Amino acid sequence: MKVVGLTGGIASGKSTVSKTIQSLSIPLIDCDLLARLVVEPTHPCYHKLVQHFGTVILQSQEMGQPLDRYKFGTIIFSDPVQRRVANGIIHPAVRDEILKRLFKLWIRGTSLVVIDVPLLLEGELWRIVSEVIVVYCPPEVQLERIKSRDGLSEEDALARINAQRPLIEKVDYADHVIYNTSDLESLKTATLKVIDSIQPNPFWTVLAYFPPFTILLAGWVMAKRHFKGDPRTMMDSKSKKEDSTTAAAAAAAAQQQPASSS
């Protein structure tokens, strides 16, 4: 079974790409849906979140009540430390749910499955996918879409964008990029083209059901990702380089300013 990772950013058009993939009868594991599942009152993850953040993140602020997503989002999107804590609780729970579903799909004889993960490259799941698809759109387009779609102020919309890695950094690590810079029909056409290119070879799909080859193929996928490098390290390196370039340019510009007369 070939496992492909799909990622992007908030309001990048990833949801449209996901729907197009599902329309082709390709199994898709939606991590946003799983993230909602693990914060339900019946899930252990819910209790860990309440233990750390308190009942202030719940509707009516009473134990057993559903999560108040607006309050919770306001807390984690405005505080990087709290966001890391929340991710440290939610991500492992989502990962476990993904692995359960992958195992079931493998048992059924599925040849290709796509995992839709907003934070694919920021977490650990990049290690288990054979290829990475990134949906990209310019940041100014993201901003306008979020403001229009969610009715947010520009400040709140920017907070949500800045809480994620810049999409351009993810593009550098991608095996396939779907550019969402035009109309909806163009986005669907680009998606179909990428999906056609990632279809697995039937021969390897059959071999994957023999334990020795299953282990070899899994090892090959992990080795491939390992040699490509940790995307977090690569993105951090690029970010630092860009910050240094920006600082150098600002310093040079400051030196060129004429001295003020006394």
PDB file of C-alpha atoms in Angstrom:
ATOM      1  CA  MET A   1       0.000   0.000   0.000  1.00  0.00           C
ATOM      2  CA  LYS A   2       1.362   3.380  -1.018  1.00  0.00           C
ATOM      3  CA  VAL A   3       0.853   6.142   1.559  1.00  0.00           C
ATOM      4  CA  VAL A   4       1.070   9.726   0.291  1.00  0.00           C
ATOM      5  CA  GLY A   5       0.987  12.840   2.463  1.00  0.00           C
ATOM      6  CA  LEU A   6      -1.072  15.888   1.480  1.00  0.00           C
ATOM      7  CA  THR A   7      -0.401  19.192   3.212  1.00  0.00           C
ATOM      8  CA  GLY A   8      -0.735  22.918   2.717  1.00  0.00           C
ATOM      9  CA  GLY A   9      -1.815  25.804   4.875  1.00  0.00           C
ATOM     10  CA  ILE A  10      -4.955  27.397   6.159  1.00  0.00           C
ATOM     11  CA  ALA A  11      -7.160  28.531   3.236  1.00  0.00           C
ATOM     12  CA  SER A  12      -4.643  27.252   0.668  1.00  0.00           C
ATOM     13  CA  GLY A  13      -7.239  25.167  -1.198  1.00  0.00           C
ATOM     14  CA  LYS A  14      -6.263  21.853   0.366  1.00  0.00           C
ATOM     15  CA  SER A  15      -9.884  20.998   1.179  1.00  0.00           C
ATOM     16  CA  THR A  16     -10.823  21.275  -2.497  1.00  0.00           C
ATOM     17  CA  VAL A  17      -7.906  19.033  -3.408  1.00  0.00           C
ATOM     18  CA  SER A  18      -9.022  16.500  -0.767  1.00  0.00           C
ATOM     19  CA  LYS A  19     -12.561  16.426  -2.159  1.00  0.00           C
ATOM     20  CA  THR A  20     -11.218  15.895  -5.675  1.00  0.00           C
ATOM     21  CA  ILE A  21      -9.112  12.965  -4.456  1.00  0.00           C
ATOM     22  CA  GLN A  22     -12.097  11.410  -2.663  1.00  0.00           C
ATOM     23  CA  SER A  23     -14.215  11.789  -5.817  1.00  0.00           C
ATOM     24  CA  LEU A  24     -11.771   9.361  -7.452  1.00  0.00           C
ATOM     25  CA  SER A  25     -12.617   6.736  -4.789  1.00  0.00           C
ATOM     26  CA  ILE A  26      -9.119   7.014  -3.306  1.00  0.00           C
ATOM     27  CA  PRO A  27      -9.194   6.535   0.489  1.00  0.00           C
ATOM     28  CA  LEU A  28      -8.281   9.758   2.264  1.00  0.00           C
ATOM     29  CA  ILE A  29      -7.574  10.072   5.979  1.00  0.00           C
ATOM     30  CA  ASP A  30      -8.561  13.587   7.057  1.00  0.00           C
ATOM     31  CA  CYS A  31      -6.516  14.609  10.088  1.00  0.00           C
ATOM     32  CA  ASP A  32      -8.717  17.648  10.722  1.00  0.00           C
ATOM     33  CA  LEU A  33     -11.619  15.258  11.304  1.00  0.00           C
ATOM     34  CA  LEU A  34      -9.447  13.079  13.535  1.00  0.00           C
ATOM     35  CA  ALA A  35      -8.356  16.163  15.469  1.00  0.00           C
ATOM     36  CA  ARG A  36     -12.035  16.850  16.176  1.00  0.00           C
ATOM     37  CA  LEU A  37     -12.573  13.224  17.160  1.00  0.00           C
ATOM     38  CA  VAL A  38      -9.780  13.153  19.751  1.00  0.00           C
ATOM     39  CA  VAL A  39     -11.092  16.242  21.574  1.00  0.00           C
ATOM     40  CA  GLU A  40     -14.532  14.735  22.090  1.00  0.00           C
ATOM     41  CA  PRO A  41     -15.399  14.297  25.808  1.00  0.00           C
ATOM     42  CA  THR A  42     -15.176  10.497  25.487  1.00  0.00           C
ATOM     43  CA  HIS A  43     -11.559  10.535  24.261  1.00  0.00           C
ATOM     44  CA  PRO A  44      -8.545  10.471  26.667  1.00  0.00           C
ATOM     45  CA  CYS A  45      -7.011  13.411  24.786  1.00  0.00           C
ATOM     46  CA  TYR A  46      -9.909  15.626  25.913  1.00  0.00           C
ATOM     47  CA  HIS A  47      -9.112  15.006  29.575  1.00  0.00           C
ATOM     48  CA  LYS A  48      -5.413  15.799  29.048  1.00  0.00           C
ATOM     49  CA  LEU A  49      -6.304  19.125  27.453  1.00  0.00           C
ATOM     50  CA  VAL A  50      -8.665  20.073  30.280  1.00  0.00           C
ATOM     51  CA  GLN A  51      -6.060  19.033  32.833  1.00  0.00           C
ATOM     52  CA  HIS A  52      -3.574  21.495  31.353  1.00  0.00           C
ATOM     53  CA  PHE A  53      -5.746  24.379  30.108  1.00  0.00           C
ATOM     54  CA  GLY A  54      -8.632  24.118  32.557  1.00  0.00           C
ATOM     55  CA  THR A  55     -12.367  24.168  31.907  1.00  0.00           C
ATOM     56  CA  VAL A  56     -12.053  27.657  30.402  1.00  0.00           C
ATOM     57  CA  ILE A  57     -11.633  25.944  26.998  1.00  0.00           C
ATOM     58  CA  LEU A  58     -15.005  24.180  27.343  1.00  0.00           C
ATOM     59  CA  GLN A  59     -18.509  25.335  26.506  1.00  0.00           C
ATOM     60  CA  SER A  60     -20.191  26.517  29.719  1.00  0.00           C
ATOM     61  CA  GLN A  61     -16.797  25.860  31.344  1.00  0.00           C
ATOM     62  CA  GLU A  62     -18.119  22.559  32.722  1.00  0.00           C
ATOM     63  CA  MET A  63     -16.382  19.184  32.573  1.00  0.00           C
ATOM     64  CA  GLY A  64     -18.036  16.916  30.006  1.00  0.00           C
ATOM     65  CA  GLN A  65     -19.078  19.846  27.820  1.00  0.00           C
ATOM     66  CA  PRO A  66     -17.699  20.025  24.240  1.00  0.00           C
ATOM     67  CA  LEU A  67     -14.572  21.992  23.497  1.00  0.00           C
ATOM     68  CA  ASP A  68     -15.154  25.672  22.760  1.00  0.00           C
ATOM     69  CA  ARG A  69     -13.092  25.841  19.583  1.00  0.00           C
ATOM     70  CA  TYR A  70     -13.075  29.626  19.415  1.00  0.00           C
ATOM     71  CA  LYS A  71     -11.724  30.047  22.950  1.00  0.00           C
ATOM     72  CA  PHE A  72      -9.240  27.228  22.493  1.00  0.00           C
ATOM     73  CA  GLY A  73      -8.077  28.644  19.156  1.00  0.00           C
ATOM     74  CA  THR A  74      -7.647  32.111  20.635  1.00  0.00           C
ATOM     75  CA  ILE A  75      -5.368  30.697  23.337  1.00  0.00           C
ATOM     76  CA  ILE A  76      -3.124  28.546  21.191  1.00  0.00           C
ATOM     77  CA  PHE A  77      -2.865  30.850  18.168  1.00  0.00           C
ATOM     78  CA  SER A  78      -1.759  33.800  20.313  1.00  0.00           C
ATOM     79  CA  ASP A  79       0.772  31.910  22.461  1.00  0.00           C
ATOM     80  CA  PRO A  80       3.479  29.729  20.839  1.00  0.00           C
ATOM     81  CA  VAL A  81       4.232  27.979  24.144  1.00  0.00           C
ATOM     82  CA  GLN A  82       0.617  26.969  24.700  1.00  0.00           C
ATOM     83  CA  ARG A  83       0.357  25.940  21.045  1.00  0.00           C
ATOM     84  CA  ARG A  84       3.295  23.562  21.469  1.00  0.00           C
ATOM     85  CA  VAL A  85       1.681  22.073  24.571  1.00  0.00           C
ATOM     86  CA  ALA A  86      -1.622  21.570  22.745  1.00  0.00           C
ATOM     87  CA  ASN A  87       0.154  20.020  19.751  1.00  0.00           C
ATOM     88  CA  GLY A  88       2.087  17.734  22.091  1.00  0.00           C
ATOM     89  CA  ILE A  89      -1.221  16.402  23.417  1.00  0.00           C
ATOM     90  CA  ILE A  90      -3.278  16.301  20.226  1.00  0.00           C
ATOM     91  CA  HIS A  91      -0.718  15.116  17.661  1.00  0.00           C
ATOM     92  CA  PRO A  92       0.126  11.755  19.312  1.00  0.00           C
ATOM     93  CA  ALA A  93      -3.582  11.002  19.663  1.00  0.00           C
ATOM     94  CA  VAL A  94      -4.209  11.829  15.998  1.00  0.00           C
ATOM     95  CA  ARG A  95      -1.176   9.753  14.949  1.00  0.00           C
ATOM     96  CA  ASP A  96      -2.550   6.709  16.757  1.00  0.00           C
ATOM     97  CA  GLU A  97      -5.899   7.108  15.005  1.00  0.00           C
ATOM     98  CA  ILE A  98      -4.116   7.381  11.635  1.00  0.00           C
ATOM     99  CA  LEU A  99      -2.130   4.188  12.220  1.00  0.00           C
ATOM    100  CA  LYS A 100      -5.327   2.304  13.131  1.00  0.00           C
ATOM    101  CA  ARG A 101      -6.945   3.368   9.864  1.00  0.00           C
ATOM    102  CA  LEU A 102      -3.863   2.599   7.780  1.00  0.00           C
ATOM    103  CA  PHE A 103      -3.766  -0.921   9.164  1.00  0.00           C
ATOM    104  CA  LYS A 104      -7.441  -1.478   8.319  1.00  0.00           C
ATOM    105  CA  LEU A 105      -6.934  -0.166   4.771  1.00  0.00           C
ATOM    106  CA  TRP A 106      -3.892  -2.409   4.294  1.00  0.00           C
ATOM    107  CA  ILE A 107      -5.922  -5.451   5.424  1.00  0.00           C
ATOM    108  CA  ARG A 108      -8.602  -4.575   2.852  1.00  0.00           C
ATOM    109  CA  GLY A 109      -6.057  -4.588   0.021  1.00  0.00           C
ATOM    110  CA  THR A 110      -5.956  -0.837  -0.614  1.00  0.00           C
ATOM    111  CA  SER A 111      -3.259   0.140  -3.115  1.00  0.00           C
ATOM    112  CA  LEU A 112      -3.136   3.922  -2.502  1.00  0.00           C
ATOM    113  CA  VAL A 113      -4.152   6.062   0.461  1.00  0.00           C
ATOM    114  CA  VAL A 114      -3.689   9.793   1.000  1.00  0.00           C
ATOM    115  CA  ILE A 115      -3.258  11.324   4.441  1.00  0.00           C
ATOM    116  CA  ASP A 116      -4.440  14.937   4.619  1.00  0.00           C
ATOM    117  CA  VAL A 117      -2.259  16.503   7.340  1.00  0.00           C
ATOM    118  CA  PRO A 118      -2.064  20.306   7.773  1.00  0.00           C
ATOM    119  CA  LEU A 119       1.106  19.960   9.892  1.00  0.00           C
ATOM    120  CA  LEU A 120       2.631  17.008   8.041  1.00  0.00           C
ATOM    121  CA  LEU A 121       6.118  18.527   7.846  1.00  0.00           C
ATOM    122  CA  GLU A 122       6.034  20.053  11.329  1.00  0.00           C
ATOM    123  CA  GLY A 123       5.359  16.746  13.079  1.00  0.00           C
ATOM    124  CA  GLU A 124       6.603  13.182  12.668  1.00  0.00           C
ATOM    125  CA  LEU A 125       4.184  11.787  10.080  1.00  0.00           C
ATOM    126  CA  TRP A 126       6.421  12.797   7.165  1.00  0.00           C
ATOM    127  CA  ARG A 127       8.530   9.755   8.068  1.00  0.00           C
ATOM    128  CA  ILE A 128       5.841   7.259   7.014  1.00  0.00           C
ATOM    129  CA  VAL A 129       4.736   8.734   3.669  1.00  0.00           C
ATOM    130  CA  SER A 130       6.429   7.783   0.417  1.00  0.00           C
ATOM    131  CA  GLU A 131       5.687  11.129  -1.268  1.00  0.00           C
ATOM    132  CA  VAL A 132       4.636  14.615  -0.154  1.00  0.00           C
ATOM    133  CA  ILE A 133       2.102  16.810  -1.964  1.00  0.00           C
ATOM    134  CA  VAL A 134       1.942  20.508  -1.033  1.00  0.00           C
ATOM    135  CA  VAL A 135      -0.960  22.771  -2.016  1.00  0.00           C
ATOM    136  CA  TYR A 136       0.349  26.317  -2.408  1.00  0.00           C
ATOM    137  CA  CYS A 137      -1.256  29.720  -2.742  1.00  0.00           C
ATOM    138  CA  PRO A 138       0.230  33.209  -2.134  1.00  0.00           C
ATOM    139  CA  PRO A 139      -0.028  34.544   1.460  1.00  0.00           C
ATOM    140  CA  GLU A 140      -2.104  37.559   0.422  1.00  0.00           C
ATOM    141  CA  VAL A 141      -4.680  35.186  -1.074  1.00  0.00           C
ATOM    142  CA  GLN A 142      -4.694  33.143   2.140  1.00  0.00           C
ATOM    143  CA  LEU A 143      -5.380  36.293   4.149  1.00  0.00           C
ATOM    144  CA  GLU A 144      -8.348  37.406   2.065  1.00  0.00           C
ATOM    145  CA  ARG A 145      -9.849  33.904   2.014  1.00  0.00           C
ATOM    146  CA  ILE A 146      -9.670  33.538   5.799  1.00  0.00           C
ATOM    147  CA  LYS A 147     -11.205  36.956   6.413  1.00  0.00           C
ATOM    148  CA  SER A 148     -14.015  36.236   3.956  1.00  0.00           C
ATOM    149  CA  ARG A 149     -14.603  32.580   4.929  1.00  0.00           C
ATOM    150  CA  ASP A 150     -14.410  32.847   8.722  1.00  0.00           C
ATOM    151  CA  GLY A 151     -15.468  36.468   9.226  1.00  0.00           C
ATOM    152  CA  LEU A 152     -12.260  37.241  11.109  1.00  0.00           C
ATOM    153  CA  SER A 153     -10.501  40.553  11.545  1.00  0.00           C
ATOM    154  CA  GLU A 154      -7.205  41.000   9.719  1.00  0.00           C
ATOM    155  CA  GLU A 155      -5.350  40.639  13.040  1.00  0.00           C
ATOM    156  CA  ASP A 156      -6.999  37.307  13.875  1.00  0.00           C
ATOM    157  CA  ALA A 157      -6.551  36.042  10.318  1.00  0.00           C
ATOM    158  CA  LEU A 158      -2.851  36.931  10.363  1.00  0.00           C
ATOM    159  CA  ALA A 159      -2.451  35.199  13.732  1.00  0.00           C
ATOM    160  CA  ARG A 160      -3.739  31.972  12.211  1.00  0.00           C
ATOM    161  CA  ILE A 161      -1.490  32.273   9.165  1.00  0.00           C
ATOM    162  CA  ASN A 162       1.572  33.101  11.265  1.00  0.00           C
ATOM    163  CA  ALA A 163       0.877  30.126  13.546  1.00  0.00           C
ATOM    164  CA  GLN A 164       1.864  27.889  10.612  1.00  0.00           C
ATOM    165  CA  ARG A 165       5.014  27.598   8.573  1.00  0.00           C
ATOM    166  CA  PRO A 166       5.045  29.798   5.447  1.00  0.00           C
ATOM    167  CA  LEU A 167       3.798  27.702   2.542  1.00  0.00           C
ATOM    168  CA  ILE A 168       6.797  28.637   0.413  1.00  0.00           C
ATOM    169  CA  GLU A 169       9.045  26.778   2.883  1.00  0.00           C
ATOM    170  CA  LYS A 170       7.008  23.605   2.452  1.00  0.00           C
ATOM    171  CA  VAL A 171       7.237  23.818  -1.330  1.00  0.00           C
ATOM    172  CA  ASP A 172      10.998  23.223  -1.165  1.00  0.00           C
ATOM    173  CA  TYR A 173      10.466  19.839   0.516  1.00  0.00           C
ATOM    174  CA  ALA A 174       7.561  18.674  -1.642  1.00  0.00           C
ATOM    175  CA  ASP A 175       7.706  15.851  -4.173  1.00  0.00           C
ATOM    176  CA  HIS A 176       4.681  17.380  -5.915  1.00  0.00           C
ATOM    177  CA  VAL A 177       3.274  20.921  -5.738  1.00  0.00           C
ATOM    178  CA  ILE A 178      -0.289  21.885  -6.637  1.00  0.00           C
ATOM    179  CA  TYR A 179      -0.346  25.636  -7.290  1.00  0.00           C
ATOM    180  CA  ASN A 180      -3.689  27.196  -6.400  1.00  0.00           C
ATOM    181  CA  THR A 181      -3.175  30.544  -8.100  1.00  0.00           C
ATOM    182  CA  SER A 182      -6.028  30.512 -10.591  1.00  0.00           C
ATOM    183  CA  ASP A 183      -9.640  29.309 -10.694  1.00  0.00           C
ATOM    184  CA  LEU A 184     -11.285  26.232  -9.192  1.00  0.00           C
ATOM    185  CA  GLU A 185     -11.270  24.279 -12.456  1.00  0.00           C
ATOM    186  CA  SER A 186      -7.528  24.800 -12.842  1.00  0.00           C
ATOM    187  CA  LEU A 187      -6.991  23.558  -9.292  1.00  0.00           C
ATOM    188  CA  LYS A 188      -8.949  20.377  -9.998  1.00  0.00           C
ATOM    189  CA  THR A 189      -7.045  19.785 -13.247  1.00  0.00           C
ATOM    190  CA  ALA A 190      -3.708  20.209 -11.454  1.00  0.00           C
ATOM    191  CA  THR A 191      -4.862  17.798  -8.743  1.00  0.00           C
ATOM    192  CA  LEU A 192      -5.834  15.115 -11.278  1.00  0.00           C
ATOM    193  CA  LYS A 193      -2.458  15.441 -12.961  1.00  0.00           C
ATOM    194  CA  VAL A 194      -0.592  14.874  -9.670  1.00  0.00           C
ATOM    195  CA  ILE A 195      -2.822  11.957  -8.662  1.00  0.00           C
ATOM    196  CA  ASP A 196      -2.187  10.300 -12.001  1.00  0.00           C
ATOM    197  CA  SER A 197       1.570  10.567 -11.397  1.00  0.00           C
ATOM    198  CA  ILE A 198       1.480   8.936  -7.932  1.00  0.00           C
ATOM    199  CA  GLN A 199      -0.559   5.851  -8.826  1.00  0.00           C
ATOM    200  CA  PRO A 200       1.319   2.805  -7.497  1.00  0.00           C
ATOM    201  CA  ASN A 201       2.641   0.010  -9.666  1.00  0.00           C
ATOM    202  CA  PRO A 202       0.271  -3.013  -9.316  1.00  0.00           C
ATOM    203  CA  PHE A 203       3.272  -5.344  -9.138  1.00  0.00           C
ATOM    204  CA  TRP A 204       4.646  -3.680  -5.998  1.00  0.00           C
ATOM    205  CA  THR A 205       1.147  -3.488  -4.520  1.00  0.00           C
ATOM    206  CA  VAL A 206       0.819  -7.282  -4.709  1.00  0.00           C
ATOM    207  CA  LEU A 207       4.314  -7.847  -3.325  1.00  0.00           C
ATOM    208  CA  ALA A 208       3.508  -5.644  -0.335  1.00  0.00           C
ATOM    209  CA  TYR A 209       1.236  -8.384   1.022  1.00  0.00           C
ATOM    210  CA  PHE A 210       4.147 -10.764   1.534  1.00  0.00           C
ATOM    211  CA  PRO A 211       5.695 -10.016   4.956  1.00  0.00           C
ATOM    212  CA  PRO A 212       9.354  -9.898   3.827  1.00  0.00           C
ATOM    213  CA  PHE A 213       8.542  -7.427   1.056  1.00  0.00           C
ATOM    214  CA  THR A 214       6.262  -5.424   3.361  1.00  0.00           C
ATOM    215  CA  ILE A 215       9.207  -4.884   5.700  1.00  0.00           C
ATOM    216  CA  LEU A 216      11.542  -4.053   2.818  1.00  0.00           C
ATOM    217  CA  LEU A 217       9.129  -1.545   1.281  1.00  0.00           C
ATOM    218  CA  ALA A 218       8.461   0.119   4.635  1.00  0.00           C
ATOM    219  CA  GLY A 219      12.199   0.312   5.250  1.00  0.00           C
ATOM    220  CA  TRP A 220      12.742   1.807   1.787  1.00  0.00           C
ATOM    221  CA  VAL A 221      10.144   4.527   2.429  1.00  0.00           C
ATOM    222  CA  MET A 222      11.680   5.466   5.779  1.00  0.00           C
ATOM    223  CA  ALA A 223      15.208   5.422   4.317  1.00  0.00           C
ATOM    224  CA  LYS A 224      14.083   7.629   1.419  1.00  0.00           C
ATOM    225  CA  ARG A 225      12.672  10.228   3.796  1.00  0.00           C
ATOM    226  CA  HIS A 226      15.704   9.955   6.094  1.00  0.00           C
ATOM    227  CA  PHE A 227      18.167  10.686   3.295  1.00  0.00           C
ATOM    228  CA  LYS A 228      16.068  13.553   2.037  1.00  0.00           C
ATOM    229  CA  GLY A 229      16.444  15.098   5.477  1.00  0.00           C
ATOM    230  CA  ASP A 230      14.227  16.317   8.284  1.00  0.00           C
ATOM    231  CA  PRO A 231      11.918  18.978   6.789  1.00  0.00           C
ATOM    232  CA  ARG A 232      11.859  20.872  10.077  1.00  0.00           C
ATOM    233  CA  THR A 233      15.632  21.292  10.010  1.00  0.00           C
ATOM    234  CA  MET A 234      15.536  22.331   6.357  1.00  0.00           C
ATOM    235  CA  MET A 235      12.758  24.873   6.950  1.00  0.00           C
ATOM    236  CA  ASP A 236      14.480  26.275  10.050  1.00  0.00           C
ATOM    237  CA  SER A 237      17.708  26.658   8.091  1.00  0.00           C
ATOM    238  CA  LYS A 238      15.942  28.483   5.268  1.00  0.00           C
ATOM    239  CA  SER A 239      14.074  30.706   7.714  1.00  0.00           C
ATOM    240  CA  LYS A 240      17.297  31.698   9.499  1.00  0.00           C
ATOM    241  CA  LYS A 241      19.003  32.383   6.183  1.00  0.00           C
ATOM    242  CA  GLU A 242      16.132  34.606   5.059  1.00  0.00           C
ATOM    243  CA  ASP A 243      16.166  36.443   8.419  1.00  0.00           C
ATOM    244  CA  SER A 244      19.912  37.046   8.068  1.00  0.00           C
ATOM    245  CA  THR A 245      19.469  38.300   4.499  1.00  0.00           C
ATOM    246  CA  THR A 246      16.672  40.632   5.583  1.00  0.00           C
ATOM    247  CA  ALA A 247      18.723  41.959   8.506  1.00  0.00           C
ATOM    248  CA  ALA A 248      21.747  42.532   6.252  1.00  0.00           C
ATOM    249  CA  ALA A 249      19.614  44.373   3.706  1.00  0.00           C
ATOM    250  CA  ALA A 250      18.090  46.550   6.433  1.00  0.00           C
ATOM    251  CA  ALA A 251      21.542  47.361   7.818  1.00  0.00           C
ATOM    252  CA  ALA A 252      22.830  48.258   4.360  1.00  0.00           C
ATOM    253  CA  ALA A 253      19.812  50.482   3.730  1.00  0.00           C
ATOM    254  CA  ALA A 254      20.330  52.225   7.077  1.00  0.00           C
ATOM    255  CA  GLN A 255      23.966  52.960   6.215  1.00  0.00           C
ATOM    256  CA  GLN A 256      22.914  54.565   2.939  1.00  0.00           C
ATOM    257  CA  GLN A 257      20.552  57.003   4.685  1.00  0.00           C
ATOM    258  CA  PRO A 258      22.013  60.536   4.782  1.00  0.00           C
ATOM    259  CA  ALA A 259      22.976  61.769   8.216  1.00  0.00           C
ATOM    260  CA  SER A 260      20.503  64.267   9.662  1.00  0.00           C
ATOM    261  CA  SER A 261      21.771  67.832   9.995  1.00  0.00           C
ATOM    262  CA  SER A 262      22.089  69.263  13.483  1.00  0.00           C
TER     263      SER A 262
END
